[in-house]
Amino acid sequence: MTIYEIITKKKHNVELSTEEINWVVAGYVSGSIPDYQMSALLMAICFCSLSDRETTDLTMAMARSGDMIKPETGGFNVDKHSTGGVGDKTTLIVAPIVAACGVCVPKMSGRGLGHTGGTIDKLESIPGFNTEIPYEQFVANVKKAGLAVAGQTGSLVPADKKIYALRNATATVDSIPLICSSIMSKKLATGADGIVLDVKVGDGAFMKTYDDAEKLAEAMVRVGKLAGRKCVAVITDMEKPLGRAVGNSLEVIEAIEALKGKAPSDLMEVSLTLAAEMLFVAGKGTAEECKKMAEEAVSNGKALDKLREMIELQGGNSDVINDYSLFAQPKFSKKVFAPEDGFISGISCEKTGLISLRLGAGRQTKESVIDFTAGIVFEKTVGDKVVKGEKLATLYTSTDCDINAISNEFADIFSYSVKQNPCPEKIVKKIIKGY
Ligand code: URA
C-alpha cells in the first residue's frame, strides 16, 4: 500500500478500504505521510466525496488516533458542536445556561477555520483565560461548576488537530465527509453521553444549500447513533451573521450581553433552541419544560453566574463581565454608512467572515497570530429600514491592515430593496433526532 496509490484511487472516485483509511490516518499522524500528499488526498475527497462506510471508517480512525476519554463528572455529559459560522458565539451562551440547569458540559472546542470563528480564540480574548488546562483540572472544573471549555489537547484526536489545520490552509474545509469526520471524531473521543449538533446553512456556512446541510446533519447523526450516543442535529440559518458582533472579544461581549437578557432575537432563538435540546437529551423534562428552564436560567441570572465561575476557574479576569474596557481595546475603527434609502435585503455572510479575518480576527496561514480586538459590529441587519447616511456598522482592528480599503469593500456586502421582505428566513430550520 502506498499513499500515491491511495491518492490515485480517490482521484478516480474508487472506494478506499477500511485498512487503507486506517493506514493513511496513522501515517499522517506519525509523520510518515507528509502534508503535501495528505493535501492532495483531501482535495480528491473534496471532489469525489466518501461513501457512508468510508466516512464512518475515517471518523473512527481519527477518534482512535489518540486517547479516548470519558470525563467522570458524576452526571450525564452533554456536548454541543457547531459546523462553523460567522458571529456564532452560541457556545458561550448555551454552555452556561445548560450548566445552570444542572447538566454537565465538558466541552472541547476548536479554533477559527476558514472564514468562520472558533470558540477557543474567542475565550482567549478574555484576559488570563486558559484554554489549555490539564485534563484532571478540566474534569474537576466540570464537577465543581458544571462546565469547562478547553482546546483539544495533543493527545486527543491528534489526527483532527493536524488535518483541521491543513484543511484550513488548503481550501479543503467544505466537504461533507471531512466535516462529519472532524466533528464526530472529537465528539466520540471526548465521551459525551448526549451530543447536540448545530448545522449551519447558508452563505456564511460551509454548507451553502439546505440539501447539503441536511445530508451533513443526517451523516453526523448516523455516525453518532452507530457509536451508541444520543445525538440530535439542529439546522440553523447562516445566510447573515448571527447576532450583531463578529470578532473575538466583540463576540464575547455580545454573549455576556445575551446572558444579561439583551441579545438580538436571532442569537437568542438559536441559543435557547440548542440549550433546550441539550437539556432534553439529558432527560430534564419535556421539550416545553426544557425551553422554559433555559429561559429562566437567563432571566434569573444563574447562567451569567456560571459563565463567571467558568472564567474564574480557568484563570480569567471575570471583572470583564461588568467592565468591557478590561478587554484589549482596538487601535483603529472605521464607521460605514448607508449609501441609499431602503430596506437591507441581504448581508453577504461569507464576505463578512473574510473581512473580519483580514481585519485580524482570523488566521490567513497556519502560523497567523490573532488580533482579539479585530472585527465588526453591525448597527443594522437584514430587514431593517435605513436612510442614506445612517450608520450600518463599525469595523475594528489593531493591525496595520488598510482599514479604509477594507471598509470600502465591506460597504458592498449589503444589498437593499425598496420594500421589506414579507417572508424573512427561518432561523431554526429543522431538528433531526437520532434517538
Ligand atoms: N468544525 C469542526 O470541528 N470541523 C470541521 O471540519 C468544521 C467545523
CSV table of C-alpha atoms and ligand atoms in Angstrom, one decimal:
chain,number,residue,atom,x,y,z
A,1,MET,CA,0.0,0.0,0.0
A,2,THR,CA,1.4,3.5,-0.9
A,3,ILE,CA,-0.1,6.9,-0.4
A,4,TYR,CA,0.5,7.6,-4.1
A,5,GLU,CA,-1.8,4.6,-5.0
A,6,ILE,CA,-4.4,5.8,-2.4
A,7,ILE,CA,-4.5,9.3,-3.8
A,8,THR,CA,-4.8,8.0,-7.3
A,9,LYS,CA,-7.7,5.7,-6.3
A,10,LYS,CA,-9.6,8.5,-4.7
A,11,LYS,CA,-8.9,10.8,-7.6
A,12,HIS,CA,-10.7,8.3,-9.8
A,13,ASN,CA,-13.6,8.0,-7.3
A,14,VAL,CA,-12.8,4.5,-6.2
A,15,GLU,CA,-13.8,3.5,-2.6
A,16,LEU,CA,-11.0,3.1,-0.1
A,17,SER,CA,-10.9,0.1,2.1
A,18,THR,CA,-11.0,0.3,5.9
A,19,GLU,CA,-7.4,-0.8,6.1
A,20,GLU,CA,-6.3,2.0,3.6
A,21,ILE,CA,-8.2,4.6,5.6
A,22,ASN,CA,-6.7,3.4,8.9
A,23,TRP,CA,-3.2,3.3,7.3
A,24,VAL,CA,-3.5,6.9,6.0
A,25,VAL,CA,-4.7,8.3,9.3
A,26,ALA,CA,-1.9,6.5,11.3
A,27,GLY,CA,0.7,7.5,8.7
A,28,TYR,CA,-0.3,11.2,8.7
A,29,VAL,CA,-0.3,11.4,12.5
A,30,SER,CA,3.1,9.7,12.8
A,31,GLY,CA,4.6,12.0,10.1
A,32,SER,CA,5.4,9.3,7.5
A,33,ILE,CA,2.9,10.8,5.2
A,34,PRO,CA,3.8,14.4,4.5
A,35,ASP,CA,1.5,17.4,4.3
A,36,TYR,CA,1.7,17.7,0.5
A,37,GLN,CA,0.4,14.2,0.0
A,38,MET,CA,-2.3,14.5,2.6
A,39,SER,CA,-3.4,17.8,1.0
A,40,ALA,CA,-3.7,16.0,-2.4
A,41,LEU,CA,-5.8,13.3,-0.8
A,42,LEU,CA,-8.0,15.8,1.0
A,43,MET,CA,-8.6,17.7,-2.3
A,44,ALA,CA,-9.5,14.4,-4.0
A,45,ILE,CA,-12.0,13.8,-1.2
A,46,CYS,CA,-13.5,17.3,-1.7
A,47,PHE,CA,-14.1,16.5,-5.4
A,48,CYS,CA,-15.1,12.8,-5.2
A,49,SER,CA,-16.5,12.6,-1.6
A,50,LEU,CA,-16.6,9.4,0.6
A,51,SER,CA,-19.3,6.8,1.0
A,52,ASP,CA,-21.1,6.4,4.3
A,53,ARG,CA,-18.9,3.4,5.1
A,54,GLU,CA,-15.7,5.4,4.3
A,55,THR,CA,-16.9,8.4,6.3
A,56,THR,CA,-17.6,6.1,9.4
A,57,ASP,CA,-14.2,4.4,9.0
A,58,LEU,CA,-12.5,7.8,8.7
A,59,THR,CA,-14.3,9.1,11.8
A,60,MET,CA,-13.4,6.0,13.8
A,61,ALA,CA,-9.8,6.0,12.7
A,62,MET,CA,-9.5,9.7,13.7
A,63,ALA,CA,-11.2,9.2,17.0
A,64,ARG,CA,-8.8,6.3,17.8
A,65,SER,CA,-5.7,8.3,16.7
A,66,GLY,CA,-5.2,9.4,20.3
A,67,ASP,CA,-6.7,9.0,23.8
A,68,MET,CA,-10.4,8.2,24.1
A,69,ILE,CA,-11.7,9.8,27.3
A,70,LYS,CA,-14.9,9.7,29.4
A,71,PRO,CA,-14.9,12.6,31.8
A,72,GLU,CA,-16.1,11.1,35.1
A,73,THR,CA,-18.2,14.1,36.2
A,74,GLY,CA,-20.7,12.1,38.1
A,75,GLY,CA,-23.5,13.2,35.8
A,76,PHE,CA,-24.9,12.9,32.3
A,77,ASN,CA,-22.4,14.8,30.0
A,78,VAL,CA,-23.8,16.8,27.1
A,79,ASP,CA,-21.7,18.3,24.3
A,80,LYS,CA,-22.6,20.8,21.6
A,81,HIS,CA,-20.8,21.5,18.4
A,82,SER,CA,-21.4,23.9,15.6
A,83,THR,CA,-20.3,23.2,12.0
A,84,GLY,CA,-19.0,26.7,11.9
A,85,GLY,CA,-20.5,30.1,11.2
A,86,VAL,CA,-19.9,33.9,11.3
A,87,GLY,CA,-20.8,35.6,14.5
A,88,ASP,CA,-21.5,32.2,16.1
A,89,LYS,CA,-20.9,32.7,19.8
A,90,THR,CA,-23.6,30.3,20.9
A,91,THR,CA,-21.3,28.0,23.0
A,92,LEU,CA,-20.6,30.9,25.3
A,93,ILE,CA,-24.3,31.4,25.9
A,94,VAL,CA,-25.5,27.8,25.8
A,95,ALA,CA,-22.9,26.1,28.0
A,96,PRO,CA,-23.6,28.4,31.0
A,97,ILE,CA,-27.3,28.0,30.5
A,98,VAL,CA,-27.2,24.2,30.5
A,99,ALA,CA,-24.8,24.1,33.4
A,100,ALA,CA,-27.1,26.4,35.4
A,101,CYS,CA,-29.9,23.9,34.8
A,102,GLY,CA,-27.8,21.1,36.4
A,103,VAL,CA,-26.4,19.3,33.3
A,104,CYS,CA,-22.6,18.9,32.9
A,105,VAL,CA,-21.0,20.4,29.8
A,106,PRO,CA,-17.4,19.2,29.4
A,107,LYS,CA,-16.7,21.0,26.1
A,108,MET,CA,-13.6,20.7,23.9
A,109,SER,CA,-13.7,23.4,21.3
A,110,GLY,CA,-11.8,24.4,18.2
A,111,ARG,CA,-10.2,27.5,16.7
A,112,GLY,CA,-11.3,29.5,13.8
A,113,LEU,CA,-11.5,27.7,10.5
A,114,GLY,CA,-11.5,29.4,7.1
A,115,HIS,CA,-13.9,32.4,7.3
A,116,THR,CA,-15.6,31.1,10.5
A,117,GLY,CA,-14.7,31.9,14.1
A,118,GLY,CA,-13.7,29.4,16.8
A,119,THR,CA,-14.8,29.3,20.5
A,120,ILE,CA,-11.2,28.8,21.8
A,121,ASP,CA,-10.0,32.0,20.0
A,122,LYS,CA,-12.9,33.9,21.4
A,123,LEU,CA,-12.3,32.7,25.0
A,124,GLU,CA,-8.6,33.6,24.8
A,125,SER,CA,-9.6,37.2,24.3
A,126,ILE,CA,-10.6,37.2,28.0
A,127,PRO,CA,-7.5,38.4,29.9
A,128,GLY,CA,-5.9,35.5,31.6
A,129,PHE,CA,-8.3,32.8,30.3
A,130,ASN,CA,-6.5,29.5,29.9
A,131,THR,CA,-7.9,27.1,27.3
A,132,GLU,CA,-5.1,24.6,27.8
A,133,ILE,CA,-5.8,23.3,31.2
A,134,PRO,CA,-4.7,19.8,32.1
A,135,TYR,CA,-7.3,17.1,31.7
A,136,GLU,CA,-7.6,16.5,35.5
A,137,GLN,CA,-8.4,20.1,36.1
A,138,PHE,CA,-10.9,20.1,33.2
A,139,VAL,CA,-12.8,17.3,34.8
A,140,ALA,CA,-12.5,18.9,38.3
A,141,ASN,CA,-13.9,22.2,36.9
A,142,VAL,CA,-16.9,20.4,35.3
A,143,LYS,CA,-17.6,18.6,38.6
A,144,LYS,CA,-17.4,21.9,40.5
A,145,ALA,CA,-19.1,24.4,38.1
A,146,GLY,CA,-20.9,22.1,35.7
A,147,LEU,CA,-18.9,23.3,32.7
A,148,ALA,CA,-15.4,23.8,31.3
A,149,VAL,CA,-14.4,24.8,27.8
A,150,ALA,CA,-10.9,23.9,26.6
A,151,GLY,CA,-9.0,23.3,23.4
A,152,GLN,CA,-8.2,19.8,22.3
A,153,THR,CA,-5.0,18.5,23.9
A,154,GLY,CA,-2.4,16.9,21.7
A,155,SER,CA,-3.3,13.5,23.0
A,156,LEU,CA,-7.0,13.8,21.9
A,157,VAL,CA,-7.8,13.2,18.3
A,158,PRO,CA,-4.3,14.3,17.1
A,159,ALA,CA,-5.4,13.3,13.6
A,160,ASP,CA,-8.1,16.0,13.6
A,161,LYS,CA,-5.7,18.6,15.0
A,162,LYS,CA,-3.3,18.0,12.1
A,163,ILE,CA,-5.9,17.6,9.4
A,164,TYR,CA,-8.0,20.6,10.6
A,165,ALA,CA,-5.0,22.9,10.3
A,166,LEU,CA,-4.1,21.5,6.9
A,167,ARG,CA,-7.6,21.8,5.6
A,168,ASN,CA,-7.8,25.4,6.8
A,169,ALA,CA,-4.7,26.3,4.7
A,170,THR,CA,-5.6,24.2,1.6
A,171,ALA,CA,-9.2,25.2,0.9
A,172,THR,CA,-10.4,21.7,1.7
A,173,VAL,CA,-12.8,22.6,4.5
A,174,ASP,CA,-16.2,22.5,2.8
A,175,SER,CA,-16.6,18.7,2.3
A,176,ILE,CA,-19.4,16.8,4.0
A,177,PRO,CA,-17.4,13.7,4.9
A,178,LEU,CA,-14.4,15.8,6.1
A,179,ILE,CA,-16.6,18.0,8.3
A,180,CYS,CA,-18.5,15.0,9.6
A,181,SER,CA,-15.4,13.0,10.5
A,182,SER,CA,-13.7,16.1,12.0
A,183,ILE,CA,-16.6,16.9,14.3
A,184,MET,CA,-17.8,13.4,15.1
A,185,SER,CA,-14.3,12.0,15.8
A,186,LYS,CA,-13.9,14.7,18.5
A,187,LYS,CA,-17.3,14.1,19.9
A,188,LEU,CA,-16.7,10.3,20.1
A,189,ALA,CA,-13.2,10.6,21.6
A,190,THR,CA,-14.4,13.0,24.3
A,191,GLY,CA,-17.1,10.6,25.6
A,192,ALA,CA,-20.2,12.8,25.7
A,193,ASP,CA,-23.4,10.9,26.5
A,194,GLY,CA,-25.5,13.3,24.5
A,195,ILE,CA,-24.4,15.4,21.5
A,196,VAL,CA,-26.3,18.4,20.1
A,197,LEU,CA,-25.0,19.5,16.7
A,198,ASP,CA,-25.7,22.9,15.3
A,199,VAL,CA,-25.5,22.5,11.5
A,200,LYS,CA,-25.3,25.9,9.8
A,201,VAL,CA,-26.7,26.5,6.4
A,202,GLY,CA,-26.4,29.5,4.0
A,203,ASP,CA,-23.8,31.8,2.5
A,204,GLY,CA,-21.7,32.1,5.7
A,205,ALA,CA,-21.7,28.3,6.4
A,206,PHE,CA,-19.6,25.6,4.8
A,207,MET,CA,-22.9,24.0,3.7
A,208,LYS,CA,-24.4,26.6,1.3
A,209,THR,CA,-27.6,24.7,0.4
A,210,TYR,CA,-30.3,23.2,2.6
A,211,ASP,CA,-29.9,19.8,0.9
A,212,ASP,CA,-26.2,19.7,1.8
A,213,ALA,CA,-26.8,20.8,5.4
A,214,GLU,CA,-29.4,18.1,5.7
A,215,LYS,CA,-27.0,15.5,4.3
A,216,LEU,CA,-24.3,16.6,6.7
A,217,ALA,CA,-26.8,16.6,9.7
A,218,GLU,CA,-28.0,13.1,8.8
A,219,ALA,CA,-24.5,11.8,8.3
A,220,MET,CA,-23.4,13.1,11.7
A,221,VAL,CA,-26.5,11.8,13.5
A,222,ARG,CA,-26.0,8.4,11.8
A,223,VAL,CA,-22.3,8.2,12.9
A,224,GLY,CA,-23.4,9.2,16.5
A,225,LYS,CA,-26.1,6.6,16.6
A,226,LEU,CA,-23.7,3.9,15.3
A,227,ALA,CA,-21.4,4.8,18.2
A,228,GLY,CA,-24.2,4.5,20.7
A,229,ARG,CA,-24.6,8.2,21.6
A,230,LYS,CA,-27.8,10.2,21.9
A,231,CYS,CA,-27.4,12.6,19.1
A,232,VAL,CA,-29.5,15.4,17.6
A,233,ALA,CA,-28.8,17.9,14.9
A,234,VAL,CA,-30.4,21.4,14.6
A,235,ILE,CA,-30.2,23.0,11.2
A,236,THR,CA,-29.9,26.8,11.6
A,237,ASP,CA,-29.6,29.8,9.3
A,238,MET,CA,-26.3,31.3,8.4
A,239,GLU,CA,-27.5,33.5,5.5
A,240,LYS,CA,-26.4,36.5,7.5
A,241,PRO,CA,-24.1,36.9,10.5
A,242,LEU,CA,-25.6,35.6,13.8
A,243,GLY,CA,-26.3,38.5,16.2
A,244,ARG,CA,-24.5,41.8,15.7
A,245,ALA,CA,-20.9,41.2,16.5
A,246,VAL,CA,-18.2,39.3,14.6
A,247,GLY,CA,-14.7,39.0,16.0
A,248,ASN,CA,-13.3,37.5,19.2
A,249,SER,CA,-13.7,39.9,22.1
A,250,LEU,CA,-16.6,41.6,20.4
A,251,GLU,CA,-18.4,38.3,20.4
A,252,VAL,CA,-17.6,37.5,24.0
A,253,ILE,CA,-19.1,40.9,24.9
A,254,GLU,CA,-22.3,40.1,22.9
A,255,ALA,CA,-22.5,36.7,24.6
A,256,ILE,CA,-22.3,38.4,28.0
A,257,GLU,CA,-25.0,40.8,27.0
A,258,ALA,CA,-27.1,37.8,25.9
A,259,LEU,CA,-26.7,36.3,29.3
A,260,LYS,CA,-27.9,39.6,30.8
A,261,GLY,CA,-31.0,39.2,28.6
A,262,LYS,CA,-30.0,41.7,26.0
A,263,ALA,CA,-29.4,39.6,22.9
A,264,PRO,CA,-30.6,40.2,19.4
A,265,SER,CA,-33.6,37.9,18.7
A,266,ASP,CA,-31.8,35.6,16.1
A,267,LEU,CA,-28.9,34.9,18.5
A,268,MET,CA,-31.3,34.2,21.4
A,269,GLU,CA,-33.6,31.9,19.3
A,270,VAL,CA,-30.7,29.7,18.2
A,271,SER,CA,-29.1,29.7,21.7
A,272,LEU,CA,-32.3,28.8,23.5
A,273,THR,CA,-33.2,26.1,21.0
A,274,LEU,CA,-29.7,24.4,21.4
A,275,ALA,CA,-29.9,24.7,25.2
A,276,ALA,CA,-33.3,23.2,25.3
A,277,GLU,CA,-32.2,20.3,23.1
A,278,MET,CA,-29.2,19.7,25.4
A,279,LEU,CA,-31.5,19.6,28.4
A,280,PHE,CA,-33.9,17.4,26.6
A,281,VAL,CA,-31.2,14.9,25.6
A,282,ALA,CA,-30.2,14.8,29.3
A,283,GLY,CA,-33.7,13.9,30.3
A,284,LYS,CA,-34.5,17.1,32.2
A,285,GLY,CA,-38.2,17.2,31.0
A,286,THR,CA,-40.5,17.7,28.1
A,287,ALA,CA,-39.5,19.9,25.2
A,288,GLU,CA,-41.6,22.8,26.6
A,289,GLU,CA,-40.2,22.4,30.1
A,290,CYS,CA,-36.6,22.4,28.8
A,291,LYS,CA,-37.2,25.6,26.8
A,292,LYS,CA,-38.7,27.3,29.9
A,293,MET,CA,-35.9,26.1,32.1
A,294,ALA,CA,-33.3,27.6,29.6
A,295,GLU,CA,-35.2,30.9,29.5
A,296,GLU,CA,-35.3,31.1,33.3
A,297,ALA,CA,-31.6,30.4,33.7
A,298,VAL,CA,-31.0,33.6,31.7
A,299,SER,CA,-33.7,35.7,33.4
A,300,ASN,CA,-32.7,34.8,36.9
A,301,GLY,CA,-29.0,35.5,36.3
A,302,LYS,CA,-27.9,31.9,37.1
A,303,ALA,CA,-26.4,31.3,33.6
A,304,LEU,CA,-24.4,34.5,33.9
A,305,ASP,CA,-23.1,33.3,37.3
A,306,LYS,CA,-22.0,30.1,35.6
A,307,LEU,CA,-20.0,32.0,32.9
A,308,ARG,CA,-18.4,34.0,35.7
A,309,GLU,CA,-17.5,30.8,37.6
A,310,MET,CA,-16.0,29.2,34.5
A,311,ILE,CA,-13.9,32.2,33.7
A,312,GLU,CA,-12.5,32.3,37.2
A,313,LEU,CA,-11.8,28.6,37.3
A,314,GLN,CA,-9.9,28.9,34.1
A,315,GLY,CA,-7.7,31.8,35.3
A,316,GLY,CA,-9.6,34.6,33.5
A,317,ASN,CA,-10.5,38.0,34.8
A,318,SER,CA,-14.3,37.8,35.4
A,319,ASP,CA,-14.5,41.5,36.0
A,320,VAL,CA,-14.8,41.8,32.2
A,321,ILE,CA,-18.4,40.8,32.7
A,322,ASN,CA,-19.2,44.2,34.2
A,323,ASP,CA,-16.4,46.2,32.6
A,324,TYR,CA,-15.8,45.7,28.9
A,325,SER,CA,-12.9,48.2,28.9
A,326,LEU,CA,-10.9,45.4,30.5
A,327,PHE,CA,-10.7,43.6,27.1
A,328,ALA,CA,-7.8,44.7,24.9
A,329,GLN,CA,-9.0,47.8,23.0
A,330,PRO,CA,-8.8,48.3,19.2
A,331,LYS,CA,-6.4,50.9,18.0
A,332,PHE,CA,-8.4,51.8,14.8
A,333,SER,CA,-12.0,51.9,13.9
A,334,LYS,CA,-14.0,52.9,10.8
A,335,LYS,CA,-17.7,53.6,10.5
A,336,VAL,CA,-19.7,52.5,7.4
A,337,PHE,CA,-22.8,54.4,6.3
A,338,ALA,CA,-25.8,53.6,4.2
A,339,PRO,CA,-25.4,54.8,0.6
A,340,GLU,CA,-29.2,55.0,-0.1
A,341,ASP,CA,-32.6,54.8,1.5
A,342,GLY,CA,-34.4,51.4,1.6
A,343,PHE,CA,-34.5,48.1,3.5
A,344,ILE,CA,-31.5,45.9,3.9
A,345,SER,CA,-32.3,42.8,1.9
A,346,GLY,CA,-29.1,40.9,2.4
A,347,ILE,CA,-25.7,40.9,4.1
A,348,SER,CA,-23.1,38.6,2.5
A,349,CYS,CA,-22.2,36.4,5.3
A,350,GLU,CA,-19.1,34.7,4.0
A,351,LYS,CA,-17.6,38.0,2.9
A,352,THR,CA,-18.3,39.3,6.4
A,353,GLY,CA,-16.2,36.5,7.8
A,354,LEU,CA,-13.5,37.1,5.3
A,355,ILE,CA,-13.4,40.8,6.0
A,356,SER,CA,-13.2,40.1,9.7
A,357,LEU,CA,-10.3,37.7,9.1
A,358,ARG,CA,-8.5,40.4,7.1
A,359,LEU,CA,-9.0,42.9,9.9
A,360,GLY,CA,-7.1,40.4,12.0
A,361,ALA,CA,-9.8,38.3,13.8
A,362,GLY,CA,-8.8,35.1,12.0
A,363,ARG,CA,-5.8,33.3,10.6
A,364,GLN,CA,-4.7,33.7,7.0
A,365,THR,CA,-2.0,31.0,7.4
A,366,LYS,CA,-1.4,28.2,10.0
A,367,GLU,CA,1.0,30.5,11.8
A,368,SER,CA,-1.0,33.7,11.9
A,369,VAL,CA,-1.5,35.4,15.2
A,370,ILE,CA,-5.0,36.6,16.1
A,371,ASP,CA,-5.9,40.2,16.9
A,372,PHE,CA,-8.5,39.8,19.6
A,373,THR,CA,-9.8,43.3,19.2
A,374,ALA,CA,-10.5,43.0,15.4
A,375,GLY,CA,-14.0,42.6,14.0
A,376,ILE,CA,-17.2,44.2,13.0
A,377,VAL,CA,-20.3,45.4,15.0
A,378,PHE,CA,-23.4,45.8,12.9
A,379,GLU,CA,-25.9,48.5,13.8
A,380,LYS,CA,-28.4,47.4,11.2
A,381,THR,CA,-29.3,43.9,9.9
A,382,VAL,CA,-31.4,42.2,7.3
A,383,GLY,CA,-34.9,43.6,7.2
A,384,ASP,CA,-34.1,46.9,8.9
A,385,LYS,CA,-35.1,50.2,7.3
A,386,VAL,CA,-32.2,52.6,6.6
A,387,VAL,CA,-31.9,56.2,5.4
A,388,LYS,CA,-29.0,57.4,3.4
A,389,GLY,CA,-26.1,58.4,5.7
A,390,GLU,CA,-27.2,56.2,8.6
A,391,LYS,CA,-24.6,54.1,10.4
A,392,LEU,CA,-24.6,50.5,9.2
A,393,ALA,CA,-21.6,49.1,11.1
A,394,THR,CA,-18.2,49.8,12.6
A,395,LEU,CA,-15.0,47.9,11.7
A,396,TYR,CA,-12.2,47.5,14.3
A,397,THR,CA,-8.6,46.4,14.2
A,398,SER,CA,-5.3,46.9,15.9
A,399,THR,CA,-3.3,45.5,12.9
A,400,ASP,CA,-1.7,47.6,10.2
A,401,CYS,CA,-4.2,46.4,7.6
A,402,ASP,CA,-5.7,49.0,5.3
A,403,ILE,CA,-8.9,49.6,7.2
A,404,ASN,CA,-10.1,52.3,4.7
A,405,ALA,CA,-9.7,50.0,1.7
A,406,ILE,CA,-11.4,47.1,3.6
A,407,SER,CA,-14.3,49.4,4.7
A,408,ASN,CA,-14.9,50.3,1.0
A,409,GLU,CA,-15.2,46.6,0.2
A,410,PHE,CA,-17.3,46.0,3.2
A,411,ALA,CA,-19.9,48.6,2.1
A,412,ASP,CA,-20.6,46.3,-0.9
A,413,ILE,CA,-21.7,43.3,1.2
A,414,PHE,CA,-25.0,45.0,1.9
A,415,SER,CA,-27.9,44.7,-0.6
A,416,TYR,CA,-31.0,46.9,-0.5
A,417,SER,CA,-34.6,46.7,-1.6
A,418,VAL,CA,-37.4,49.3,-1.8
A,419,LYS,CA,-39.9,47.1,0.1
A,420,GLN,CA,-39.4,44.9,3.2
A,421,ASN,CA,-39.3,41.1,2.5
A,422,PRO,CA,-42.6,39.8,3.9
A,423,CYS,CA,-41.1,36.3,4.4
A,424,PRO,CA,-37.8,36.5,6.3
A,425,GLU,CA,-35.6,33.4,6.6
A,426,LYS,CA,-36.5,31.0,9.4
A,427,ILE,CA,-33.6,30.9,11.9
A,428,VAL,CA,-34.2,27.3,13.2
A,429,LYS,CA,-35.0,25.2,10.1
A,430,LYS,CA,-35.1,21.6,11.2
A,431,ILE,CA,-34.4,19.3,14.2
A,432,ILE,CA,-33.2,15.8,13.3
A,433,LYS,CA,-33.2,13.4,16.3
A,434,GLY,CA,-31.1,10.3,16.2
A,435,TYR,CA,-32.6,8.7,19.4
B,1,URA,N1,-15.9,22.3,12.9
B,1,URA,C1,-15.0,21.2,13.1
B,1,URA,O1,-14.7,20.8,14.2
B,1,URA,N2,-14.6,20.6,12.0
B,1,URA,C2,-14.9,21.0,10.7
B,1,URA,O2,-14.4,20.4,9.8
B,1,URA,C3,-15.8,22.1,10.5
B,1,URA,C4,-16.3,22.7,11.7
